[in-house]
Coordinates of C-alpha atoms and ligand atoms in Angstrom, one line a residue:
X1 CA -13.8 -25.6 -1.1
X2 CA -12.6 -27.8 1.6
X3 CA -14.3 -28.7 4.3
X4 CA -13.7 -26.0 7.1
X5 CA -13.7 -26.9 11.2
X6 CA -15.1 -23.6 12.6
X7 CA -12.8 -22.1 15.1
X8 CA -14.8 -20.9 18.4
X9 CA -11.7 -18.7 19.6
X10 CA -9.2 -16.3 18.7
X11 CA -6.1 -18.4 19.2
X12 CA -6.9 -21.1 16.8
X13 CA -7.3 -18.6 14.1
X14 CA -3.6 -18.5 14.2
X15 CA -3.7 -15.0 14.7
X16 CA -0.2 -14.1 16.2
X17 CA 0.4 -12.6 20.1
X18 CA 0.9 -9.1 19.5
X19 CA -3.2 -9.1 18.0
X20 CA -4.2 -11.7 20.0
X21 CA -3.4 -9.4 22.9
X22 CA -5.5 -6.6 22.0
X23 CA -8.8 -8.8 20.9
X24 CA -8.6 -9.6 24.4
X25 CA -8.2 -6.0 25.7
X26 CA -11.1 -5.1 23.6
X27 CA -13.6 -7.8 25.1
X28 CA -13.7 -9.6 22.2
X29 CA -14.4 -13.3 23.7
X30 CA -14.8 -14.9 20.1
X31 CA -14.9 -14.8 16.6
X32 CA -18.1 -13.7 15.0
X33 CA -19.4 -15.9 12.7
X34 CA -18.1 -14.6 9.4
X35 CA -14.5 -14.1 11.4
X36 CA -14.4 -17.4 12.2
X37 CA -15.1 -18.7 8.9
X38 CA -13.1 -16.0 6.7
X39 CA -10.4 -15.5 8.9
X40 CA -8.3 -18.6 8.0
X41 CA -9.2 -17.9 4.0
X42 CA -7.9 -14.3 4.4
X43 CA -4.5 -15.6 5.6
X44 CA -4.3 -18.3 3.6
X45 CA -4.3 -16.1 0.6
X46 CA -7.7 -16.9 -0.9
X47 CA -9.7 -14.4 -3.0
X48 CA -12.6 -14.2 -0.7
X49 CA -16.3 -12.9 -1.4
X50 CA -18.3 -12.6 1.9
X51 CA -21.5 -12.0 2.7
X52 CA -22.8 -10.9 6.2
X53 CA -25.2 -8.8 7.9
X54 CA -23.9 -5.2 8.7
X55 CA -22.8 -5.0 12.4
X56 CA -21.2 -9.0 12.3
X57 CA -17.7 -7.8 12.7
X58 CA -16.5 -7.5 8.6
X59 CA -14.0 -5.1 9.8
X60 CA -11.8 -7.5 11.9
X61 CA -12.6 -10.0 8.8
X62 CA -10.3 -8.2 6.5
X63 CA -8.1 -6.2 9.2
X64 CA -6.9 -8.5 11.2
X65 CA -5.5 -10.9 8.5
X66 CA -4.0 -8.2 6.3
X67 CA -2.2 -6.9 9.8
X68 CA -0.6 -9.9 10.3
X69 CA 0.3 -10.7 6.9
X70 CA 2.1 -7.3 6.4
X71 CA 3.6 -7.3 10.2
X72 CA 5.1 -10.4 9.1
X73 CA 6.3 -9.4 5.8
X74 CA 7.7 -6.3 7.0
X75 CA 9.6 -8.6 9.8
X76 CA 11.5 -10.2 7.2
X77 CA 12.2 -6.9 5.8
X78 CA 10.5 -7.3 2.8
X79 CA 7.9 -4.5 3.4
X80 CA 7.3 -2.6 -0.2
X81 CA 5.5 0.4 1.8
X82 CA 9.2 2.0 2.5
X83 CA 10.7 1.9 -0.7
X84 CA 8.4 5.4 -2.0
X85 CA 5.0 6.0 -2.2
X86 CA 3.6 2.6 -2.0
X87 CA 0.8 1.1 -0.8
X88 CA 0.7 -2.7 0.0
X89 CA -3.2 -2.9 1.4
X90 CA -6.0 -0.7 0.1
X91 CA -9.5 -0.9 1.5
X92 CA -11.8 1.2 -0.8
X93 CA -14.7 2.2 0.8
X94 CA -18.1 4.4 -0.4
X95 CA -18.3 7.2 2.2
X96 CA -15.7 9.6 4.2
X97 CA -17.2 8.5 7.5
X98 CA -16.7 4.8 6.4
X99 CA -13.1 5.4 6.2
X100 CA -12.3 7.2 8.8
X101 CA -14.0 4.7 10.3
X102 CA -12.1 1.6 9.3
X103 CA -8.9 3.2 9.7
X104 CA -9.2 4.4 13.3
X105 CA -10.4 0.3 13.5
X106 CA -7.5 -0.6 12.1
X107 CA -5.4 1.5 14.0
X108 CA -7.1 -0.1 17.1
X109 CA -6.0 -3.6 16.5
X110 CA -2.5 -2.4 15.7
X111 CA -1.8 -0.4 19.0
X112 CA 0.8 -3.5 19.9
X113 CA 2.6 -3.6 16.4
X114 CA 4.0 -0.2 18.3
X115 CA 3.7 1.9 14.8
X116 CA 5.5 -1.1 13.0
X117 CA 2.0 -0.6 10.1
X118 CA 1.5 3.0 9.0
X119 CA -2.7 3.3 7.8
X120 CA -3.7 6.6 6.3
X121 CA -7.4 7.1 5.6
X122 CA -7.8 9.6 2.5
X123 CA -11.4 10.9 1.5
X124 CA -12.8 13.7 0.0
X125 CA -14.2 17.1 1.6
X126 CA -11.2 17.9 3.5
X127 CA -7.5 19.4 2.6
X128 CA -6.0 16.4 0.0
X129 CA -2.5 18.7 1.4
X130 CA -2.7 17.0 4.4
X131 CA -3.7 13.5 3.3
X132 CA -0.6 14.1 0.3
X133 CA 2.0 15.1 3.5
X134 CA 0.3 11.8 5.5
X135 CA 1.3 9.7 2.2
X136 CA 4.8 10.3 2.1
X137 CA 6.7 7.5 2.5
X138 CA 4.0 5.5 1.2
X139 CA 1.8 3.4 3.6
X140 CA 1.2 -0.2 4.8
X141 CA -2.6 0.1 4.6
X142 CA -4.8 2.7 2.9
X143 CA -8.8 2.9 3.4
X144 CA -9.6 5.1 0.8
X145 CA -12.9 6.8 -0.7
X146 CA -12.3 6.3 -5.1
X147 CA -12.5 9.6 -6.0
X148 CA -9.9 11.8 -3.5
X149 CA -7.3 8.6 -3.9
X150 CA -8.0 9.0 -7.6
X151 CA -6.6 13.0 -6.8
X152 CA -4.3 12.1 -4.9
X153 CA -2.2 9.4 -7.4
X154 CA -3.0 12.2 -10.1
X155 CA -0.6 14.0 -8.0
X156 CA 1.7 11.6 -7.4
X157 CA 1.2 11.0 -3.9
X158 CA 0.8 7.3 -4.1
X159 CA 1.2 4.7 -6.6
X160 CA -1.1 1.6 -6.4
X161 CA 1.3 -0.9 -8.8
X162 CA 2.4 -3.0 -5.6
X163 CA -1.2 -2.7 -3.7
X164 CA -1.2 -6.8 -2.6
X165 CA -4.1 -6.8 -0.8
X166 CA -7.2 -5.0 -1.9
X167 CA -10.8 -5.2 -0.1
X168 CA -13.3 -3.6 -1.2
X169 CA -16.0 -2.8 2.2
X170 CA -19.5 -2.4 0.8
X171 CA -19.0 -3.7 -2.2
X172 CA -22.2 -3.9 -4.0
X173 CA -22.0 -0.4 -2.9
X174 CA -18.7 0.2 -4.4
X175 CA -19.3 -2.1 -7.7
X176 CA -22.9 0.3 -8.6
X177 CA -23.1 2.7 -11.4
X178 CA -22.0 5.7 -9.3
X179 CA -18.4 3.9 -9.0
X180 CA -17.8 2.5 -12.6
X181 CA -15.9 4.6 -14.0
X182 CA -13.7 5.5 -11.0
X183 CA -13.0 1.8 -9.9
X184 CA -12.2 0.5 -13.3
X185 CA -9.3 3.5 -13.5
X186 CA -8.4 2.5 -9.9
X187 CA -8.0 -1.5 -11.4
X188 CA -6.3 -0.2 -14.3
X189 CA -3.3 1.0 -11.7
X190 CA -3.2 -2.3 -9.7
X191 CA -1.3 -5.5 -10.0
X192 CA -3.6 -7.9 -12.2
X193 CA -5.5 -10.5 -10.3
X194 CA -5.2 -12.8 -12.8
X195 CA -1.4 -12.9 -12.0
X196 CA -1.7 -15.9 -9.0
X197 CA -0.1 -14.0 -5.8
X198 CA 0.2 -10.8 -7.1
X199 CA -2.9 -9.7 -5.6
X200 CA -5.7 -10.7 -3.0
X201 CA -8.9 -9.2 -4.0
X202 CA -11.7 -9.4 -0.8
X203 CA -15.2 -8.4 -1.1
X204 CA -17.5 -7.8 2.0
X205 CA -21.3 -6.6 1.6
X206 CA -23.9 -7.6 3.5
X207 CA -26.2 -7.7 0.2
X208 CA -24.8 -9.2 -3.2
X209 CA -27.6 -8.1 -5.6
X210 CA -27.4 -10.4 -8.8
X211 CA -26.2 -7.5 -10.9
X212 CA -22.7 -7.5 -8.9
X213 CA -22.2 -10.7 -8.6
X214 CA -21.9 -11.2 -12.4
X215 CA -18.8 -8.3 -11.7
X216 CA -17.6 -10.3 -9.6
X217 CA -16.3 -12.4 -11.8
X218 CA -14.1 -10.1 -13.4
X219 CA -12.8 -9.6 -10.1
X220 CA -11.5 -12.3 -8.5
X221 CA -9.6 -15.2 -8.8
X222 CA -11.4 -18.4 -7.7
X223 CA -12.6 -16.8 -5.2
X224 CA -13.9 -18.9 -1.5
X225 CA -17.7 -17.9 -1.0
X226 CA -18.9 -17.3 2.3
X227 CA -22.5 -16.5 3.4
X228 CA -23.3 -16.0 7.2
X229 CA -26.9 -14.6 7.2
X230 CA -28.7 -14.8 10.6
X231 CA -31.6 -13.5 9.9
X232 CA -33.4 -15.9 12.3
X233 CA -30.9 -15.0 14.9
X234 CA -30.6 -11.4 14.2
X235 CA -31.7 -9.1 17.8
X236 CA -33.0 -6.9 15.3
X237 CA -36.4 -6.7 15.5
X238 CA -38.4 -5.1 12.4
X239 CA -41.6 -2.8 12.0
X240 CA -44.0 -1.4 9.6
X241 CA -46.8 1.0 10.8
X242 CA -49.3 2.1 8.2
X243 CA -50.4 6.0 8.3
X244 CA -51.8 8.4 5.8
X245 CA -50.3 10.5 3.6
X246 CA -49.8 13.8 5.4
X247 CA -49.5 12.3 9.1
X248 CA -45.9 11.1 8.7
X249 CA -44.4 14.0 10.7
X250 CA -46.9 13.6 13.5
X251 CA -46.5 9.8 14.0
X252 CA -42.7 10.3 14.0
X253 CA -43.2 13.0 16.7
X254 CA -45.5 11.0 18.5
X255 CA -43.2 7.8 18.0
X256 CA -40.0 9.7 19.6
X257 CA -42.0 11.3 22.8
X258 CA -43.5 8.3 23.8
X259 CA -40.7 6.3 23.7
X260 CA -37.8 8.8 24.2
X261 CA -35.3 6.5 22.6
X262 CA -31.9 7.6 24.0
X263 CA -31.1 7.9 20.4
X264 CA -32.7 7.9 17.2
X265 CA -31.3 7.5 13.3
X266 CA -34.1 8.8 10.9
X267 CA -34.1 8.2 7.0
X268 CA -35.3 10.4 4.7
X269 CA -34.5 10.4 0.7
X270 CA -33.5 13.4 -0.4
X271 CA -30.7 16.4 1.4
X272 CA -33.5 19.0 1.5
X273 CA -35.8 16.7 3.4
X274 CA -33.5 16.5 6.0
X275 CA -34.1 20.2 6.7
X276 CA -37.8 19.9 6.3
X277 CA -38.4 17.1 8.7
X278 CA -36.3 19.2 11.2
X279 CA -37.8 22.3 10.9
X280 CA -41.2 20.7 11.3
X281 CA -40.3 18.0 13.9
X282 CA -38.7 21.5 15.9
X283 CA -42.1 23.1 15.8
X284 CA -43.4 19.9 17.9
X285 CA -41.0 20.2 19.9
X286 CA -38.4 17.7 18.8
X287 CA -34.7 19.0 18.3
X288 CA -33.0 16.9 15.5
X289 CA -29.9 17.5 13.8
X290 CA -29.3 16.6 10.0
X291 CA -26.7 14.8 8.2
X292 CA -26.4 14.7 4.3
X293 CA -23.7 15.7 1.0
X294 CA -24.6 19.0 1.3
X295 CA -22.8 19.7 4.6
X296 CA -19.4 20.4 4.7
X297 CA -17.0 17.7 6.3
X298 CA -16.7 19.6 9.6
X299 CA -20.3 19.5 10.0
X300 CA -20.2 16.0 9.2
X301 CA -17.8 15.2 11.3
X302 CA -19.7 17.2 14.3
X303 CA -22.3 16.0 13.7
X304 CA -21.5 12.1 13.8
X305 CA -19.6 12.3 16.7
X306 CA -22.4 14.5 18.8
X307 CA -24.8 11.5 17.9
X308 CA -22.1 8.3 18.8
X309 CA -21.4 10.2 21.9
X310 CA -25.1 10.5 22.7
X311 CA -25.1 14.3 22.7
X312 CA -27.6 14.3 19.7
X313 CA -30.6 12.0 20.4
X314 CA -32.4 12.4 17.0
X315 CA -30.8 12.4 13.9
X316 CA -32.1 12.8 10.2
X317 CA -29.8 11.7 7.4
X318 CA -29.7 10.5 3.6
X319 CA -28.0 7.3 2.8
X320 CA -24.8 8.5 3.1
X321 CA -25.5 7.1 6.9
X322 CA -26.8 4.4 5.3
X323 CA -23.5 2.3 5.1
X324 CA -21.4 0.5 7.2
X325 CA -21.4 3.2 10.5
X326 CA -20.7 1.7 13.6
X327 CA -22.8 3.5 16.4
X328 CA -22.9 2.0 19.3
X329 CA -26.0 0.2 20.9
X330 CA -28.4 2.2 18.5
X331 CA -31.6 1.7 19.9
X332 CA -33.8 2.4 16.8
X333 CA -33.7 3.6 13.1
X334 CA -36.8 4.4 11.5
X335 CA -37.7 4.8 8.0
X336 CA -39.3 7.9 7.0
X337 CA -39.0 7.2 3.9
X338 CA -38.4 3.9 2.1
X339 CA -34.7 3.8 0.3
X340 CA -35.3 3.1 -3.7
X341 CA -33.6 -0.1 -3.6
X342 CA -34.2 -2.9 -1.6
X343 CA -30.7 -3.6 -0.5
X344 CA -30.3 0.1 0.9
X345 CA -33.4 -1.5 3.2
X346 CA -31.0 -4.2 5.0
X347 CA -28.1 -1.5 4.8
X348 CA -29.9 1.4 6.9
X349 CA -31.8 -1.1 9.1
X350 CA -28.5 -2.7 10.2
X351 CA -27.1 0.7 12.0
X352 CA -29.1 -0.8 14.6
X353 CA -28.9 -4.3 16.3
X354 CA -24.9 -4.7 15.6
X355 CA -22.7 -7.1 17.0
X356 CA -25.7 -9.0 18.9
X357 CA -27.0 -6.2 20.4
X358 CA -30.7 -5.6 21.0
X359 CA -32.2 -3.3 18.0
X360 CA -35.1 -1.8 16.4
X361 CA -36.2 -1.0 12.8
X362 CA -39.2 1.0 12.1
X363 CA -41.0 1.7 8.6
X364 CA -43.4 4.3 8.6
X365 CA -45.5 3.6 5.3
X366 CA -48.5 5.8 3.8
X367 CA -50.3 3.8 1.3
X368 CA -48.2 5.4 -1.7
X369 CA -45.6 3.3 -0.2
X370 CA -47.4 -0.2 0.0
X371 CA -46.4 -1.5 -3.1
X372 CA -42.8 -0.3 -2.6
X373 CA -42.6 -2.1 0.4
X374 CA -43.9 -5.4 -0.5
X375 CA -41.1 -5.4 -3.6
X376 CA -38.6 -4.6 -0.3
X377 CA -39.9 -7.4 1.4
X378 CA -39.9 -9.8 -1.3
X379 CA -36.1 -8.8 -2.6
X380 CA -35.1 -9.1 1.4
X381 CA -37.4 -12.3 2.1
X382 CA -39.4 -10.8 4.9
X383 CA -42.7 -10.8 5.8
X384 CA -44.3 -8.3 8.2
X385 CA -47.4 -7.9 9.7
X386 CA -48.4 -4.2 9.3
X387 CA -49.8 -2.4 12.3
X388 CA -50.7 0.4 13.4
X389 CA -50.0 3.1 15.8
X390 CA -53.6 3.5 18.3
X391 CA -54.5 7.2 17.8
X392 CA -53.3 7.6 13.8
X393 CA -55.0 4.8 12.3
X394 CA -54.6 4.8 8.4
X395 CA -57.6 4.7 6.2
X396 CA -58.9 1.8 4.8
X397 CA -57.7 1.6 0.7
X398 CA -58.6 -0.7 -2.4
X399 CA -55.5 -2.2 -2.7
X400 CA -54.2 -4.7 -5.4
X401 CA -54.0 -8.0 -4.8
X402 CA -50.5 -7.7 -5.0
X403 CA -50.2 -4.9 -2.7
X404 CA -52.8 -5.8 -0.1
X405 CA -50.7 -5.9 3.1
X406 CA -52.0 -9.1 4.9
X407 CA -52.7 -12.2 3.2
X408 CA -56.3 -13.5 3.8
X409 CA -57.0 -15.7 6.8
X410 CA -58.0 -18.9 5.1
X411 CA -61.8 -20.2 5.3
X412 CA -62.4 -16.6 7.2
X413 CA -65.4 -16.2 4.8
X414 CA -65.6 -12.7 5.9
X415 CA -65.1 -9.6 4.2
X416 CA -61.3 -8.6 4.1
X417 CA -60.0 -5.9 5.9
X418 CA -58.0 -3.8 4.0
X419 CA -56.1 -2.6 6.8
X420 CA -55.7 -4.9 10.0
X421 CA -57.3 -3.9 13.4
X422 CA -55.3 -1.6 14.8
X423 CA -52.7 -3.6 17.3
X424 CA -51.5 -1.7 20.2
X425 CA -48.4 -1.2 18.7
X426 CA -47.2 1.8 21.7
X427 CA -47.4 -1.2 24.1
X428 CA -45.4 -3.7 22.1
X429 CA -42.8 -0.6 21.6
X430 CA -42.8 0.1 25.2
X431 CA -42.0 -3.3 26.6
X432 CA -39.6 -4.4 23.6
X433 CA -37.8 -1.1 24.0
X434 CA -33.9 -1.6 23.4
X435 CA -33.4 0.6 26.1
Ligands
AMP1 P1 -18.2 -4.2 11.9 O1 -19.3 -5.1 11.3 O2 -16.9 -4.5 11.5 O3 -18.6 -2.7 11.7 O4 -18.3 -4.4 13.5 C1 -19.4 -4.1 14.3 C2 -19.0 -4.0 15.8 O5 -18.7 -5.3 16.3 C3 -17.8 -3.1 16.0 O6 -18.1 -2.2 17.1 C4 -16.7 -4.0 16.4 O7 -15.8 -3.5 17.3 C5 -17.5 -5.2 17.1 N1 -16.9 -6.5 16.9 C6 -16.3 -7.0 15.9 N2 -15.8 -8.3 16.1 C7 -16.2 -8.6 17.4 C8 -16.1 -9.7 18.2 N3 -15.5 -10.8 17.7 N4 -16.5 -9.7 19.4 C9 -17.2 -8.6 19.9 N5 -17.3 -7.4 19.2 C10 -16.9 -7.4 17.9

């Protein structure tokens, strides 16, 4: 890869006026990081497999690029998206959320192409009539969850043979064992990437477990790497509180009515604990509202915008909330649970602290959960100090050496702690809080 000079504005991306115009109208004073680094890639036509933390501004990465190219295109009239039901950009994303929310993005930076691009967002849970009667036409860009656009070219409502960009948002997300089957009958329908400028392939995840990136491979074509991790610079500010089993609920309580975060984004693993931690956070009286598969897409839909409008202050959700959501200024998200897999760890944590905002992760973690966490730490390459919160300290525990969670002060000569003093952990809360 050639050497790249990292542009610190908009304009010597060689973005064009019309986008140009509405960065500026939307207070964005500079590229991020990974935009100023992918940017000139994207338009330049390279295969492109980026890494960033969630909340670094992926979206513009890929929209702003594949606006311009097709503005342009369709310019010199030779726009494919006219000619039937043909999509020229597809962004395939893992949740219904996620694409509503990229295309309402996309939309955004658009507003002074005056409705030159047409972007549809199609996912499932609501009417595919709609989304077919949308379609018609065919559409410049398409953000798409696999298995409704799957439906939808069953029924002929588009056709992906002439899809010129592709991105896939979340991808080690969207490359996992849930998507296999689905993505590999989406490929099967696309130009080949193997066939040089048939197709741009983009891949944006803020975690590239070693699993994917071997996938990768079949992906691409000589494909420009970019990794902009700023851990070190990240306003995100991670916590791990040790309790005992059976006092989760009542930390959490006391957690949210000591600090009464504006808003808060509880995890939990499973749709029916979502219920449960309601119901029992409601008896100490806590209102939460829950968001998981089980609810239908209204609900969904309610209940997101309730909680980015600040009308819901505490939410509890699975990881379908887990990627890629853009809430604004979230001031905390806290771990009730730890996610299975490592990665999902960085994913939830990062709906908090985006785009250089101030933000706060919490892990609540009984000492079945010890072990769990120190494989989340390693796999992330963090370290942090476990505390406590004064007035539920956890029980002291033979631990394994591999799961003891502080490493021995050296020469201490005393007997090890199995649990550190308790550190006033309220006070640290109170005078770090985001709010
Ligand atoms: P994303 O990672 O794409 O979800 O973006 C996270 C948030 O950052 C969104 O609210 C974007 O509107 C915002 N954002 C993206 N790029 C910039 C930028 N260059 N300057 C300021 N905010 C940005």
């Amino acid at each position: 890869m050639s050497i790249l000079i990292t542009p610190t504005n908009f304009a010597e991306l060689s973005l064009i006026p019309p986008l140009l115009a509405r960065l500026t109208e939307l207070a964005y004073q500079q590229p991020t990081p990974i935009q100023a680094q992918a940017i000139p890639n994207v338009l330049a036509g390279h295969d492109l497999i980026a890494g960033a933390n969630t909340g670094s501004g992926k979206t513009a990465t890929f929209a702003l690029p594949m606006l311009q190219h097709l503005f342009l295109q369709q310019n010199a009239k030779k726009s494919s998206a006219s000619k039937g039901n043909y999509v020229s950009g597809l962004i395939l994303v893992p949740t219904r959320e996620l694409a509503k929310q990229v295309a309402d993005s996309i939309k955004s930076y658009a507003v002074h192409f005056n409705g030159a691009i047409k972007t549809v967002a199609v996912f499932g849970g609501v009417s595919a009539n709609t989304q077919m009667q949308a379609l018609r036409g065919g559409t410049d860009i398409l953000v798409a969850t696999p298995g409704r656009l799957l439906d939808l070219i069953a029924n002929n409502a588009i056709k992906l043979d002439r899809v010129s960009t592709l991105v896939l948002d979340e991808a080690d997300r969207m490359l996992s064992l849930g998507f296999t089957d689905e993505l590999s009958a989406l490929l099967a329908l696309m130009p080949n990437k193997s066939v040089p400028k048939q197709r741009q392939t983009l891949l944006f995840s803020a975690t590239f477990p070693e699993q994917v990136q071997a996938l990768t491979q079949e992906l691409l074509n000589n494909p420009v790497e970019i990794q902009v991790q700023s851990s070190d610079a990240s306003t995100l500010v991670q916590r791990v509180f040790t309790v005992n089993k059976g006092e989760k609920t009542a930390v959490l309580a006391h957690l949210i009515k000591q600090h009464q975060w504006r808003q808060a984004l509880i995890f939990v693993n499973a749709r029916n604990h979502c219920e449960h931690l309601a119901t029992k956070l409601s008896k100490r009286g806590i209102t939460a509202e829950v968001f998981h598969g089980d609810k239908g897409q209204s609900e969904r839909s309610r209940v997101l915008a309730g909680f980015k409008a600040g009308e819901i202050e505490v939410l509890i959700a699975t990881d379908i909330a887990a990627r890629g959501l853009d809430i604004e200024k979230l001031p905390v998200v806290i771990n009730f649970n730890l996610p299975r897999s490592p990665s999902d760890y960085m994913h939830r944590i990062g709906r908090s602290g985006r785009a250089g905002e101030v933000g706060l992760a919490l892990s609540l973690i009984d000492h079945e959960d010890y072990h769990h966490f120190n494989v989340i730490e390693k796999k992330n390459k963090i370290r942090l100090e476990r505390e406590q919160v004064a007035g539920f300290e956890a029980d002291e525990v033979l631990l394994s050496d591999a799961d003891k969670p502080m490493a021995k002060p050296e020469g201490s000569g005393k007997k090890k702690r199995k649990n550190k003093k308790p550190v006033n952990a309220d006070i640290w809360l109170r005078n770090s809080d985001p709010e």
